[in-house]
Coordinates of C-alpha atoms in Angstrom, one line a residue:
X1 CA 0.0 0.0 0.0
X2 CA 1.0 3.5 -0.6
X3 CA 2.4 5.5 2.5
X4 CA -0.2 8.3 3.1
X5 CA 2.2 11.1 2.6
X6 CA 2.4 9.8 -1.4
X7 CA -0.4 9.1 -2.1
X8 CA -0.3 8.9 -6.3
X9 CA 1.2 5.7 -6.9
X10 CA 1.0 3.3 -9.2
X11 CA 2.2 -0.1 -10.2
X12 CA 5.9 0.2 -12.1
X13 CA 4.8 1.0 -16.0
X14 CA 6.1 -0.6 -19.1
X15 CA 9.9 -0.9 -19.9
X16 CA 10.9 2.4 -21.8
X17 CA 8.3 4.6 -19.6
X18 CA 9.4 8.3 -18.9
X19 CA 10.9 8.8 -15.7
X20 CA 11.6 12.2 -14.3
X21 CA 13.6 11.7 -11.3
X22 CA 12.9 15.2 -10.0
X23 CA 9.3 14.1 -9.9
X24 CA 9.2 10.6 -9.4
X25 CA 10.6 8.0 -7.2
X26 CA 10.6 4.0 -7.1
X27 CA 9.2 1.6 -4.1
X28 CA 11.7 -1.0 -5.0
X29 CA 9.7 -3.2 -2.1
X30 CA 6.4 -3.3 -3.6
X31 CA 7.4 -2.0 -7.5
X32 CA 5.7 1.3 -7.3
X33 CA 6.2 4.5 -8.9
X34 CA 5.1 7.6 -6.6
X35 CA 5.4 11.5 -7.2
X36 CA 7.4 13.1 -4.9
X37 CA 6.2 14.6 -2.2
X38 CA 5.9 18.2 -2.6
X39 CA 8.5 19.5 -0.2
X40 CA 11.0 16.8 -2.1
X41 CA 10.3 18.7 -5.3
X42 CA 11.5 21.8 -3.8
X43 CA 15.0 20.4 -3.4
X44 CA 17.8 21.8 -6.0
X45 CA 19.5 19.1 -8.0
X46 CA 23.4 19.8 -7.3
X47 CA 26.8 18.8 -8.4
X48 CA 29.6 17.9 -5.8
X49 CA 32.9 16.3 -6.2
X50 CA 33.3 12.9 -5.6
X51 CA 35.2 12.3 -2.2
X52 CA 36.7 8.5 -1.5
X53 CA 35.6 8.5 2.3
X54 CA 32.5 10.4 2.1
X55 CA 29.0 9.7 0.4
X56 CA 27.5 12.8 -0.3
X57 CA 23.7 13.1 0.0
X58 CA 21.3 15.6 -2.3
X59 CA 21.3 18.2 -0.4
X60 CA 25.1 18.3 0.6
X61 CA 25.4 16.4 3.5
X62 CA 28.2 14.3 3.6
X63 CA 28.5 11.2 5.5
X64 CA 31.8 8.9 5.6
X65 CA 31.2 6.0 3.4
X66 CA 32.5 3.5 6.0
X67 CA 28.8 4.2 7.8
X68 CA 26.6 3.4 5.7
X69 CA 28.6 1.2 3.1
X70 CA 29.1 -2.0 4.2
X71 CA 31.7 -2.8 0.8
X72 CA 33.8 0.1 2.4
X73 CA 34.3 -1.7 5.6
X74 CA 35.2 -5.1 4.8
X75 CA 31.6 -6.0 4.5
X76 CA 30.7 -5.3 8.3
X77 CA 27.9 -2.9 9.2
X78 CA 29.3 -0.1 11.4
X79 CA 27.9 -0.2 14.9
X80 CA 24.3 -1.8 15.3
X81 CA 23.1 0.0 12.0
X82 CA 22.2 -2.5 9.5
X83 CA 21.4 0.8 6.8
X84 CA 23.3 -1.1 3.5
X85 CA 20.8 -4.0 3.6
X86 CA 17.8 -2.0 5.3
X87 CA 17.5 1.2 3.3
X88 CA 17.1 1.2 -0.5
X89 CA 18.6 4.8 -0.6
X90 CA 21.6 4.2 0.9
X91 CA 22.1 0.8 -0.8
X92 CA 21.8 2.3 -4.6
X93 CA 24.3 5.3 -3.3
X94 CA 27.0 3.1 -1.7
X95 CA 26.9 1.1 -5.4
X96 CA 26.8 4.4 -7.2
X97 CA 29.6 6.1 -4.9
X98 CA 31.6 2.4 -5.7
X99 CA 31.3 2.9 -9.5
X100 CA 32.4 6.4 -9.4
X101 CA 35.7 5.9 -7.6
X102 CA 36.5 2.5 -9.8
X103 CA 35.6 4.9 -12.8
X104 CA 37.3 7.7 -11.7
X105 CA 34.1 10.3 -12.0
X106 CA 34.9 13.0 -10.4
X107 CA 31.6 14.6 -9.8
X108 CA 28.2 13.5 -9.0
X109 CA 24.9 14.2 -8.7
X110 CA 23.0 12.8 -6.2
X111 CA 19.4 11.4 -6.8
X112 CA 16.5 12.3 -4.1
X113 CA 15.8 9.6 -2.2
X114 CA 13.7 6.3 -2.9
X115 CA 10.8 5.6 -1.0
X116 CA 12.3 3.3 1.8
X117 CA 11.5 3.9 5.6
X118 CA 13.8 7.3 6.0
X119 CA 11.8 9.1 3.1
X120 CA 9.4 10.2 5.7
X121 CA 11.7 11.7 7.8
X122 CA 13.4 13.6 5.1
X123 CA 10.0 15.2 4.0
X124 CA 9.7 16.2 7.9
X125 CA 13.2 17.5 7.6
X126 CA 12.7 19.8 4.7
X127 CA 9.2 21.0 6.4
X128 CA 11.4 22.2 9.1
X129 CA 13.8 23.5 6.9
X130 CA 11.3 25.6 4.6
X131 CA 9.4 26.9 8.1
X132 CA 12.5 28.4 9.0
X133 CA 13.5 29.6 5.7
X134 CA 9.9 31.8 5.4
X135 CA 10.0 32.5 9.4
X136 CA 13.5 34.3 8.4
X137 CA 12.0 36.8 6.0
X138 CA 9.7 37.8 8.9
X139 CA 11.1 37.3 12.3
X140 CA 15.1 38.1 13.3
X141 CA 17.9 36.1 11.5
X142 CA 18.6 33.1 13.8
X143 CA 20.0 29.8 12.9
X144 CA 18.6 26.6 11.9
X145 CA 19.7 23.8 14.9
X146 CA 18.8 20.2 13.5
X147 CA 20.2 17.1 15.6
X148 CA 18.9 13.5 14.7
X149 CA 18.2 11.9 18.1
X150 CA 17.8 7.7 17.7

């Protein structure tokens, strides 16, 4: 079933379908296609350089590969976080951040996320983000704190 916050799904068309990637995403689970949600839409598509010990997420953040990548780490999950065989996102960057280094691509583009269980809380993070972005046009310049707690 479709998570309430995308609600316009629909079962994976036929091969050779248009795909807009700033529009749509994939539910590799249960072969769906869904809009984005709104917010997602909102997000610029950038271009960073690609770093060997950091992944670098679509809106900047970058996170050492040795995290989330079990193929960096000798094929161990780092800590109690399971995120290379758990989360669809993160699985299809670690592979993508792999083929760049053995390529030797030096930039990258990073996709917005799949639907997988952290989609939700990246909509809820960009909510946030675009709150404070229209409170700052009205209300004194103070800075966006964000900490993930969990």
């Amino acid at each position: 079933a479709a998570p309430e916050f995308l609600p316009n799904s629909t079962p994976l068309p036929p091969e050779g379908t248009p795909f807009d990637p700033g529009l749509h995403t994939l539910n590799l689970l249960d072969n769906t296609m869904h809009e984005h949600h709104p917010v997602m839409r909102q997000v610029p598509s950038l271009i960073f350089p690609v770093e060997r010990e950091y992944l670098v997420e679509w809106n900047g953040l970058r996170v050492r590969a040795r995290y989330d990548c079990d193929i960096f780490n000798g094929d161990r999950h780092f800590g109690n976080h399971f995120y290379f065989y758990e989360v669809p996102t993160r699985w299809y960057a670690c592979r993508q951040h792999d083929a760049a280094l053995r390529s030797g691509i030096g930039f990258t583009a990073p996709a917005l996320p799949m639907v997988d269980d952290e989609y939700h809380e990246q909509v809820a993070v960009y909510h946030a983000v675009l709150r404070a972005v229209a409170a700052h046009r009205v209300l004194p310049k103070r800075p966006l704190v964000f900490a993930e707690l969990g």
